[in-house]
Coordinates of C-alpha atoms in Angstrom, one line a residue:
Chain A
M15 CA -10.3 28.9 -68.4
T16 CA -10.7 31.9 -66.1
E17 CA -7.8 33.7 -64.5
P18 CA -6.3 32.2 -61.4
Y19 CA -7.2 33.9 -58.1
S20 CA -4.5 36.2 -56.9
D21 CA -3.0 35.7 -53.4
A22 CA -4.9 38.8 -52.3
D23 CA -8.2 37.3 -53.6
K24 CA -7.6 34.0 -51.8
Q25 CA -6.8 35.9 -48.6
A26 CA -10.0 37.9 -48.9
L27 CA -12.0 34.8 -49.1
Y28 CA -10.2 33.1 -46.3
R29 CA -10.6 36.2 -44.2
A30 CA -14.4 36.2 -44.6
I31 CA -14.5 32.5 -43.8
Y32 CA -12.5 32.9 -40.6
E33 CA -14.0 36.2 -39.4
R34 CA -17.6 35.2 -40.0
R35 CA -19.4 34.9 -36.7
D36 CA -22.9 33.7 -35.6
M37 CA -24.0 37.0 -34.1
R38 CA -26.6 37.5 -31.4
H39 CA -25.7 41.2 -30.6
F40 CA -26.9 43.9 -33.0
C41 CA -27.2 47.6 -32.8
G42 CA -30.3 48.4 -34.9
G43 CA -29.7 50.6 -37.9
K44 CA -30.6 49.5 -41.3
V45 CA -29.4 47.4 -44.2
D46 CA -29.1 49.3 -47.5
E47 CA -31.5 47.9 -50.0
S48 CA -28.7 47.4 -52.6
V49 CA -26.6 45.5 -50.0
L50 CA -29.6 43.3 -49.1
A51 CA -30.1 42.6 -52.8
R52 CA -26.4 41.6 -53.2
L53 CA -26.7 39.3 -50.1
L54 CA -29.8 37.5 -51.4
S55 CA -28.2 37.2 -54.8
A56 CA -25.1 35.6 -53.3
A57 CA -27.4 33.1 -51.5
H58 CA -29.2 32.4 -54.7
A59 CA -25.9 31.5 -56.4
A60 CA -25.6 28.5 -54.1
P61 CA -25.4 24.9 -55.4
S62 CA -28.5 22.8 -55.1
V63 CA -29.2 19.1 -55.6
G64 CA -30.5 18.5 -59.1
L65 CA -30.6 22.3 -59.5
M66 CA -33.9 22.3 -57.5
Q67 CA -33.1 25.7 -55.8
P68 CA -35.2 24.7 -52.7
W69 CA -34.7 28.0 -50.8
R70 CA -37.3 30.7 -50.2
F71 CA -36.7 33.9 -48.3
I72 CA -39.4 35.7 -46.3
R73 CA -38.4 39.2 -45.3
I74 CA -40.2 40.3 -42.1
T75 CA -41.0 44.0 -42.4
D76 CA -44.1 44.1 -40.2
N77 CA -43.0 44.9 -36.6
N78 CA -46.0 43.2 -35.1
L79 CA -45.0 40.0 -36.9
R80 CA -41.5 40.4 -35.7
D81 CA -42.8 40.5 -32.2
Q82 CA -44.7 37.3 -32.8
V83 CA -41.6 35.6 -34.2
Y84 CA -39.7 36.8 -31.1
A85 CA -42.4 35.3 -28.8
L86 CA -42.2 32.0 -30.6
V87 CA -38.5 31.9 -30.1
Q88 CA -38.8 32.7 -26.4
T89 CA -41.3 29.8 -26.0
E90 CA -38.8 27.4 -27.5
R91 CA -35.9 29.0 -25.5
R92 CA -37.7 28.1 -22.3
A93 CA -38.6 24.6 -23.5
T94 CA -34.9 24.0 -24.5
A95 CA -33.8 25.3 -21.2
A96 CA -36.1 22.9 -19.4
A97 CA -34.6 20.1 -21.4
M98 CA -31.0 21.1 -20.6
G99 CA -31.0 19.6 -17.1
E100 CA -28.1 20.8 -15.0
R101 CA -27.1 23.4 -17.7
E102 CA -30.5 25.1 -17.6
S103 CA -29.5 28.3 -15.8
E104 CA -26.3 28.5 -17.8
F105 CA -28.2 28.2 -21.0
L106 CA -30.7 30.9 -19.9
S107 CA -27.9 33.3 -19.2
L108 CA -26.8 33.2 -22.9
K109 CA -28.1 35.7 -25.5
V110 CA -29.4 33.2 -28.1
E111 CA -31.1 35.6 -30.6
G112 CA -31.0 39.2 -31.7
I113 CA -34.5 39.3 -33.2
R114 CA -35.6 42.7 -31.7
D115 CA -32.2 44.4 -32.2
C116 CA -31.3 43.4 -35.7
A117 CA -32.0 45.7 -38.7
E118 CA -33.4 42.9 -40.9
L119 CA -35.2 39.7 -40.1
L120 CA -35.4 37.0 -42.7
V121 CA -37.0 33.6 -42.5
V122 CA -35.6 30.9 -44.8
T123 CA -37.9 28.1 -45.7
L124 CA -37.8 25.1 -48.0
K125 CA -40.1 25.3 -51.0
D126 CA -43.3 23.3 -51.3
K127 CA -43.7 20.4 -53.9
R128 CA -40.2 19.0 -53.2
E129 CA -41.3 15.4 -53.6
A130 CA -41.1 15.9 -57.4
H131 CA -37.3 16.2 -57.1
I132 CA -35.7 12.8 -57.2
F133 CA -32.2 13.7 -58.6
G134 CA -29.7 13.2 -55.7
R135 CA -32.6 12.8 -53.2
R136 CA -34.1 9.3 -53.8
T137 CA -32.2 8.0 -50.8
M138 CA -31.1 11.4 -49.4
P139 CA -34.3 13.5 -49.2
H140 CA -32.6 15.9 -46.7
M141 CA -30.3 17.2 -49.5
D142 CA -32.7 20.1 -49.9
I143 CA -31.8 21.1 -46.3
A144 CA -28.1 20.9 -47.3
S145 CA -28.6 23.0 -50.4
T146 CA -30.4 25.7 -48.4
A147 CA -27.7 25.7 -45.8
C148 CA -25.2 26.4 -48.6
A149 CA -27.2 29.3 -49.7
I150 CA -27.3 30.7 -46.1
Q151 CA -23.6 30.2 -45.8
N152 CA -23.1 32.3 -49.0
L153 CA -25.3 35.0 -47.5
W154 CA -23.4 34.8 -44.2
L155 CA -19.9 35.2 -45.8
A156 CA -21.1 38.0 -48.0
A157 CA -22.7 39.8 -45.0
R158 CA -19.4 39.6 -43.2
A159 CA -17.5 41.1 -46.1
E160 CA -20.1 43.9 -46.3
G161 CA -19.5 44.6 -42.6
L162 CA -22.9 43.2 -41.4
G163 CA -23.5 40.6 -38.7
M164 CA -25.8 37.6 -39.1
G165 CA -27.1 35.1 -36.7
W166 CA -28.9 31.8 -37.5
V167 CA -31.6 31.1 -34.9
S168 CA -33.1 27.6 -34.9
L169 CA -34.8 27.9 -31.5
F170 CA -38.4 27.6 -32.8
E171 CA -41.1 25.1 -33.3
P172 CA -41.3 24.7 -37.1
D173 CA -45.1 24.1 -37.1
D174 CA -45.8 27.3 -35.2
L175 CA -43.6 29.3 -37.6
K176 CA -45.4 27.7 -40.5
T177 CA -48.7 28.7 -39.1
L178 CA -47.5 32.3 -38.4
L179 CA -46.2 32.8 -41.9
K180 CA -48.9 30.9 -43.7
L181 CA -46.4 28.4 -45.2
P182 CA -47.8 25.5 -47.3
A183 CA -48.0 22.2 -45.4
D184 CA -45.2 20.7 -47.5
S185 CA -42.8 23.6 -47.0
E186 CA -40.5 23.6 -44.0
P187 CA -38.9 26.6 -42.2
L188 CA -35.1 26.2 -41.6
A189 CA -33.8 29.4 -40.3
I190 CA -34.7 32.7 -38.7
L191 CA -31.9 35.0 -39.8
C192 CA -31.0 38.2 -37.8
L193 CA -29.0 40.5 -40.0
G194 CA -27.6 44.0 -39.6
P195 CA -25.0 46.3 -38.2
V196 CA -23.2 45.2 -35.1
E197 CA -21.0 47.1 -32.6
S198 CA -18.2 44.6 -33.2
F199 CA -17.8 41.0 -34.3
Y200 CA -16.9 38.4 -31.7
D201 CA -13.2 37.5 -31.7
R202 CA -14.1 33.8 -31.3
P203 CA -17.5 32.1 -31.5
M204 CA -19.7 33.5 -28.8
L205 CA -20.5 30.1 -27.4
E206 CA -16.7 29.5 -27.0
Q207 CA -16.2 33.0 -25.4
E208 CA -19.0 32.2 -23.0
A209 CA -17.4 28.8 -22.2
W210 CA -20.6 26.9 -23.4
A211 CA -18.5 24.7 -25.7
E212 CA -15.0 24.3 -26.9
R213 CA -13.8 24.0 -30.4
A214 CA -11.8 20.9 -31.1
P215 CA -8.7 20.9 -33.4
L216 CA -9.2 19.8 -37.0
E217 CA -7.0 16.7 -36.6
H218 CA -9.8 15.1 -34.6
F219 CA -12.1 15.4 -37.5
V220 CA -10.1 13.9 -40.3
M221 CA -9.8 10.2 -40.9
E222 CA -8.4 7.9 -43.6
N223 CA -10.4 5.2 -45.5
Q224 CA -12.6 4.3 -42.6
W225 CA -14.1 5.6 -39.3
Q226 CA -11.4 6.1 -36.7
P227 CA -12.5 7.4 -33.4
N228 CA -9.9 10.1 -32.7
E229 CA -11.6 12.5 -30.4
P230 CA -9.9 13.4 -27.2
Chain B
M30 CA -13.6 46.4 -34.7
T31 CA -11.7 45.0 -37.6
E32 CA -10.9 46.9 -40.7
P33 CA -13.7 47.1 -43.3
Y34 CA -13.2 44.9 -46.3
S35 CA -12.0 46.7 -49.4
D36 CA -14.0 46.7 -52.6
A37 CA -11.4 44.4 -54.0
D38 CA -11.8 42.0 -51.1
K39 CA -15.6 42.0 -51.5
Q40 CA -15.2 41.4 -55.2
A41 CA -12.9 38.4 -54.6
L42 CA -15.5 36.8 -52.3
Y43 CA -18.4 37.4 -54.7
R44 CA -16.2 36.1 -57.5
A45 CA -15.8 32.8 -55.7
I46 CA -19.5 32.6 -54.9
Y47 CA -20.5 33.2 -58.5
E48 CA -17.8 31.1 -60.1
R49 CA -18.1 28.0 -57.8
R50 CA -19.5 25.1 -59.8
D51 CA -20.6 21.6 -58.9
M52 CA -18.1 19.8 -61.0
R53 CA -18.4 16.3 -62.5
H54 CA -15.4 16.5 -64.9
F55 CA -11.9 16.2 -63.5
C56 CA -8.5 15.6 -65.1
G57 CA -6.7 13.6 -62.5
G58 CA -3.6 15.2 -61.1
K59 CA -3.1 15.8 -57.4
V60 CA -4.0 18.2 -54.7
D61 CA -1.1 19.6 -52.8
E62 CA -1.1 18.5 -49.2
S63 CA -0.8 22.1 -48.0
V64 CA -3.8 23.1 -50.2
L65 CA -5.9 20.2 -48.9
A66 CA -5.1 21.3 -45.3
R67 CA -6.2 24.9 -46.1
L68 CA -9.5 23.6 -47.6
L69 CA -10.2 21.3 -44.6
S70 CA -9.4 24.1 -42.2
A71 CA -11.8 26.4 -44.1
A72 CA -14.5 23.8 -43.7
H73 CA -13.7 23.5 -40.0
A74 CA -14.2 27.2 -39.6
A75 CA -17.9 26.9 -40.4
P76 CA -20.7 27.7 -38.0
S77 CA -22.4 24.9 -36.1
V78 CA -25.5 24.7 -34.0
G79 CA -24.6 25.0 -30.4
L80 CA -21.0 24.8 -31.5
M81 CA -21.4 21.0 -31.9
Q82 CA -19.0 20.8 -34.9
P83 CA -20.8 17.7 -36.3
W84 CA -18.7 17.2 -39.4
R85 CA -16.2 14.4 -39.9
F86 CA -14.0 14.0 -43.1
I87 CA -12.9 10.6 -44.3
R88 CA -10.1 10.9 -47.0
I89 CA -10.2 7.9 -49.4
T90 CA -6.7 7.1 -50.3
D91 CA -7.1 3.4 -51.0
N92 CA -7.9 2.8 -54.7
N93 CA -9.7 -0.4 -54.0
L94 CA -12.0 1.4 -51.7
R95 CA -12.5 4.2 -54.2
D96 CA -13.6 1.6 -56.7
Q97 CA -16.1 0.3 -54.1
V98 CA -17.4 3.8 -53.6
Y99 CA -17.8 4.2 -57.3
A100 CA -19.7 0.9 -57.6
L101 CA -22.0 2.0 -54.8
V102 CA -22.8 5.3 -56.6
Q103 CA -23.4 3.4 -59.9
T104 CA -26.0 1.2 -58.1
E105 CA -27.9 4.2 -56.9
R106 CA -27.5 6.0 -60.3
R107 CA -29.4 3.1 -61.9
A108 CA -32.0 3.0 -59.1
T109 CA -32.5 6.8 -59.5
A110 CA -32.8 6.4 -63.3
A111 CA -35.4 3.8 -62.9
A112 CA -37.4 6.1 -60.6
M113 CA -37.2 9.0 -63.2
G114 CA -39.9 7.7 -65.4
E115 CA -39.9 9.5 -68.8
R116 CA -36.6 11.2 -68.0
E117 CA -34.7 8.0 -67.4
S118 CA -32.6 8.0 -70.6
E119 CA -32.0 11.7 -70.3
F120 CA -30.7 11.2 -66.7
L121 CA -28.5 8.3 -67.8
S122 CA -26.8 10.5 -70.4
L123 CA -25.6 13.0 -67.7
K124 CA -22.2 12.7 -66.1
V125 CA -23.3 12.7 -62.4
E126 CA -20.0 12.0 -60.6
G127 CA -16.3 12.2 -61.1
I128 CA -15.2 9.6 -58.6
R129 CA -12.6 7.8 -60.8
D130 CA -11.2 11.0 -62.3
C131 CA -10.8 13.3 -59.4
A132 CA -7.5 13.8 -57.5
E133 CA -9.0 13.5 -54.1
L134 CA -12.1 11.7 -52.8
L135 CA -13.6 12.7 -49.4
V136 CA -16.6 11.4 -47.6
V137 CA -18.2 13.8 -45.2
T138 CA -20.3 12.3 -42.4
L139 CA -22.1 13.4 -39.4
K140 CA -20.5 12.5 -36.1
D141 CA -21.9 9.9 -33.7
K142 CA -23.5 10.7 -30.3
R143 CA -25.4 13.6 -31.7
E144 CA -28.4 13.1 -29.4
A145 CA -26.5 14.8 -26.6
H146 CA -26.7 18.1 -28.4
I147 CA -30.0 19.8 -27.6
F148 CA -29.0 23.5 -28.2
G149 CA -30.9 24.6 -31.3
R150 CA -31.9 21.0 -32.1
R151 CA -34.7 20.1 -29.7
T152 CA -37.3 20.8 -32.4
M153 CA -34.8 21.0 -35.3
P154 CA -32.6 17.9 -35.1
H155 CA -31.6 18.2 -38.7
M156 CA -29.5 21.4 -37.9
D157 CA -26.5 19.1 -37.8
I158 CA -27.0 18.5 -41.5
A159 CA -27.3 22.3 -42.1
S160 CA -24.0 23.0 -40.1
T161 CA -22.2 20.3 -42.1
A162 CA -23.4 21.7 -45.4
C163 CA -22.1 25.1 -44.3
A164 CA -18.7 23.5 -43.8
I165 CA -18.8 21.9 -47.2
Q166 CA -19.8 25.2 -48.8
N167 CA -16.7 26.8 -47.1
L168 CA -14.6 24.1 -48.6
W169 CA -16.2 24.5 -52.0
L170 CA -15.6 28.2 -52.2
A171 CA -12.0 27.9 -50.9
A172 CA -11.4 25.1 -53.6
R173 CA -12.7 27.4 -56.3
A174 CA -10.3 30.2 -55.2
E175 CA -7.4 27.7 -55.2
G176 CA -8.3 26.7 -58.7
L177 CA -9.7 23.3 -57.8
G178 CA -13.0 21.9 -58.8
M179 CA -15.4 20.1 -56.4
G180 CA -18.5 18.1 -56.9
W181 CA -20.9 16.9 -54.2
V182 CA -22.3 13.5 -55.0
S183 CA -25.4 12.4 -53.1
L184 CA -26.3 9.4 -55.3
F185 CA -25.7 6.7 -52.8
E186 CA -27.5 4.5 -50.3
P187 CA -26.3 5.9 -46.9
D188 CA -26.5 2.5 -45.1
D189 CA -24.3 0.9 -47.7
L190 CA -21.7 3.7 -47.4
K191 CA -21.9 3.3 -43.6
T192 CA -21.1 -0.3 -43.9
L193 CA -18.3 0.2 -46.4
L194 CA -16.5 2.9 -44.2
K195 CA -17.3 1.2 -40.9
L196 CA -19.2 4.2 -39.7
P197 CA -20.9 4.0 -36.3
A198 CA -24.6 3.2 -36.4
D199 CA -25.5 6.7 -35.1
S200 CA -23.3 8.5 -37.7
E201 CA -24.8 9.5 -41.1
P202 CA -22.9 10.1 -44.3
L203 CA -23.9 13.3 -46.1
A204 CA -21.6 13.7 -49.0
I205 CA -19.1 12.1 -51.4
L206 CA -16.9 15.0 -52.4
C207 CA -14.8 14.8 -55.6
L208 CA -12.0 17.3 -55.5
G209 CA -9.2 18.2 -57.8
P210 CA -7.8 19.9 -60.9
V211 CA -10.3 20.4 -63.8
E212 CA -9.7 21.3 -67.5
S213 CA -12.1 24.2 -67.1
F214 CA -15.0 25.3 -64.9
Y215 CA -18.5 25.2 -66.3
D216 CA -19.7 28.7 -67.4
R217 CA -23.1 27.9 -66.0
P218 CA -24.3 25.0 -63.7
M219 CA -23.7 21.8 -65.7
L220 CA -27.4 20.8 -65.3
E221 CA -28.4 24.1 -66.8
Q222 CA -25.9 23.7 -69.7
E223 CA -27.3 20.2 -70.3
A224 CA -30.9 21.6 -70.2
W225 CA -31.8 19.3 -67.2
A226 CA -33.2 22.2 -65.3
E227 CA -33.5 26.0 -65.5
R228 CA -32.5 28.5 -62.9
A229 CA -35.3 30.8 -61.9
P230 CA -34.7 34.5 -61.1
L231 CA -34.2 35.6 -57.5
E232 CA -37.5 37.6 -57.5
H233 CA -39.5 34.4 -57.4
F234 CA -37.7 33.4 -54.2
V235 CA -38.2 36.4 -52.0
M236 CA -41.5 37.1 -50.2
E237 CA -42.6 39.6 -47.6
N238 CA -44.1 38.8 -44.2
Q239 CA -45.9 35.6 -45.4
W240 CA -45.8 32.9 -48.1
Q241 CA -46.7 34.3 -51.5
P242 CA -46.6 31.9 -54.3
N243 CA -44.7 33.8 -57.0
E244 CA -43.2 31.2 -59.1
P245 CA -43.8 31.4 -62.9

């Protein structure tokens, strides 16, 4: 049995959990190679269904390619705005990505040949998405502790990103991650600060033994 | 700008990331209500696409209901085993859940009325699954730091679990979480210890600018 975590250790973990933010504002700079290695290693320590380790990381170091990723996100940003109806202009006023400003750009994609993995996925094939999200959350918390911001951008057409990065047909991109130094971290989620959405209190999210509609 | 994290703080976070295990062996006992509240609060601090907070937690306190959840997982365990082909008996020899032995049983499900959320989901509707997995990973890490084991069971037929817990038709259960005291944490992932699967080194998972098949 390993040593219990000290109160200070627990506090450090909870601090990262509560101070982690989905960042869209970056200030260039760079991410030290050794720090990036620690972050990717933390991601790789995530749980995965049947130990399939479905995550793959593509580091975008080519600036021309970064521009193409940016363009692809802009296309979806406009399409999303058009689908927003009365909130279109409000949506367009939000900064929804930091692709050109972040130090490092990573694309996270699901591996190919996933149909071979049945364990925990026969009725729940999307568990590979869940496992990969756990890996990204590890990376996110580690980045926060290292003083780096991260933002998960999902405003893209997956098929277009697949084509751009020459992904296999049976792979599936899940995230464009913007990573790097920031001026400061948001005090609250940016979408809350900008009054896009409110956070609801935890008690509305916990039920006992069966579904109980308890939202406000 | 908040204070940088000390080396000890970073170490505490990395320790939780590396020592977290997907547990299937529990030793009964109980989870203190204040600890459970901290864990759920940590989950609730997760990022979510468009701040939609899609997660809902159902705490199973009724022992008869716990037995029914167990039976439902056993049914899928047998169906998965039958689909395993030559690894059927090997799969059946694994302990794949701790539902009857864990102190607390939680079901995590996606909220209803999700189609209203377009932000980051127009082309990526499964981002609600990803957000909920981030919440579960927060809970998992916090549980590890609190000295509690957790296991994510996905061996179930979602429609049967929906019926059992009276979930709305447009909800979607994602996890049965076993949580509680354990005799000891696995040194390595249980499926690695049992030689079900091997973990591959990180370098096979990182590519540059485009897909590069680099698995062994």
